[in-house]
Amino acid sequence: MGMEDLSVEVLTNILQYLGLKTVIDLRLVSRFFNRLILVNLPHFKKLSVDMSDVLIAKLLYEKIINDTELFARVEKIAEHVNLTLSKYGNSKHSPRNILDSLSDALTYCCGRSWVTKNIRKPLDWTDDWGDDETMVLAAWLRCLSTVQGLLDSGRNIDLRHPHLGSLMYAAAYNDDEDLADILIEREMTLQYSEGAYGDPLQLAAYLGSEGVVTQLLLSGLTLLANAISVGYGPFGGPLGAAAAAGNQGLIGQLIYELQSSEIIGPDSKTPLHYAARNGHAETVRELLRTEPDSDYAEDDDGYSALDLAVKEGHLDVIKVFLDSLAPSDVRETLALQYACWFGHKDIAKTLMDECAVPPDTCNGEMPPAIFCAALRGHFEIVDILLAHDQGGIDFQDPTLPYNLLTRLAEKGCASMLEHILASGKMDVNDPDECQDTALHVACRYNRPRVVESLLQIKTLDPNIENSEGETALSIALDEEHDDIIEMLVTDSRVNK
């Protein structure tokens, strides 16, 4: 049985667990999979968050072009639009070109959530198509003379269409300086929020439309970004948008012209958070140069920009931070713990080599770094940490009564426990704060694989009593773990 023989319900459930790249590759397998993914896009919640707007717009385009009824709507729109374009001296556009601009407009104006929610009926709003819709779509198509002609005929320059946005929003998307000039000269009102990106300036900053950004900043008109003192849109403002996209060349200009570098985005993220999270090293460098104290700010989840860079594995960004932070400050962060938890061995090594971050460092509420690596099964990082042992690693978790061996035993991490013991850094009988050994804990939590592994070690003392006077065997008997009891009673070292 092939995948195409499975029910649609089963297939969509499978697709939910696949990564973005895998799902996109599946679209190329057959028309069946392409259609399956397009039709069920609204249900792929994780994927729709991970996808770029460019890809969302492309999927919307393909959905419409492969749907006879939907594409018939586009052809009807094209007839109306081309009549108007011809009237004002612009060349006609094919239905496919018009659909391309429609897909972009819907994605960047309404947002990806709207697209995924309305993917089956994205054009119902086009039933009442008129000159307002044509004028804004002409701006998306870069048909300047048509826009001018319709404005001269009395159309509202401040129109903000709920699905297509405003004329300036289209200019920002296309970096259309000629259209922006006309709109600025006619004093278009620019202090209102619109579209998925908040306003034209934030969209332009995100897309790197440098010409339109400069025009807007120097227009003398009141912009939303300088009319309010709080964050707006997906990145809090134009500076956050430029930082998120890595448009380094716009950073200095936006800070100078808007004087709004302290405005934050959703979840209290700063521009530095966005740049660091997305791996834009040179943008991070520019932000640190202009805002040297911004590296300490935390978002609502308690992450600093450095934390986010470590979490996402951006080594080049980490090195930029290390150039600006004192090693003692780095040692006070969660950076090494995050690197160990998420498996970024190069970052872990860099933090220890360049900042002498101890392998047992324990900041915040996370386990010590060596615990993070071991519990997550990152053997190479564990070896790196053990190799950096200068003054004796503290294998006791200061936040819990466990040591590393008892913690691994509790979680059933037999292979990692064997690895730690093979390093010679810990003794199999090392007790934690409760005087439990790894064997005590393995018996308590019914970890027969761990017990089996421990019993193979010649230096193991299976008769040690913990602070409650319990031995491994007494614990196994109390818990009625028969498999473990059998292993213990057949070991000649165990006192019966």
Coordinates of N, CA and C in Angstrom, one line a residue, residues 16 24 56 77 83 97 100 109 120 156 163 249 258 300 327 378 394 402 412:
Q16 N 1.0 16.5 9.8 CA 1.1 17.4 11.0 C 2.4 17.2 11.7
I24 N 6.9 20.5 2.0 CA 7.1 21.2 0.8 C 7.6 20.2 -0.3
I56 N 3.7 31.3 1.7 CA 2.2 31.4 1.9 C 1.6 31.9 0.7
I77 N -12.1 39.4 -12.7 CA -11.4 40.6 -12.2 C -10.5 41.2 -13.2
L83 N -9.7 46.8 -18.5 CA -10.4 47.9 -19.1 C -9.9 49.2 -18.6
N97 N -0.8 37.1 -13.9 CA -0.1 38.3 -13.3 C -0.9 38.9 -12.2
D100 N -1.0 36.8 -9.2 CA 0.2 36.9 -8.5 C 0.2 38.1 -7.5
C109 N -1.3 41.9 3.5 CA -2.3 42.7 4.1 C -3.1 42.0 5.1
R120 N -9.8 28.0 1.3 CA -10.8 27.4 0.4 C -11.6 28.4 -0.3
N156 N -10.5 58.2 -3.4 CA -10.0 58.6 -2.1 C -8.5 58.1 -1.9
H163 N -8.8 44.1 2.3 CA -8.1 43.0 1.8 C -6.9 43.3 0.9
G249 N 21.3 48.0 6.9 CA 21.5 49.3 6.4 C 20.5 50.3 6.8
L258 N 13.5 58.3 13.9 CA 12.3 58.1 14.7 C 12.6 58.3 16.2
D300 N 9.1 38.7 27.7 CA 8.2 38.2 28.7 C 8.4 36.8 29.1
P327 N 33.5 38.7 29.9 CA 33.4 37.3 30.2 C 32.6 37.1 31.5
H378 N 23.1 14.5 24.8 CA 24.1 15.1 23.9 C 25.5 14.7 24.4
D394 N 31.2 20.3 40.0 CA 30.2 20.0 41.1 C 29.1 19.2 40.4
Y402 N 19.2 16.0 43.9 CA 19.9 14.9 43.0 C 21.4 15.3 42.7
G412 N 16.0 7.2 33.6 CA 16.2 6.0 32.9 C 17.3 6.1 31.8

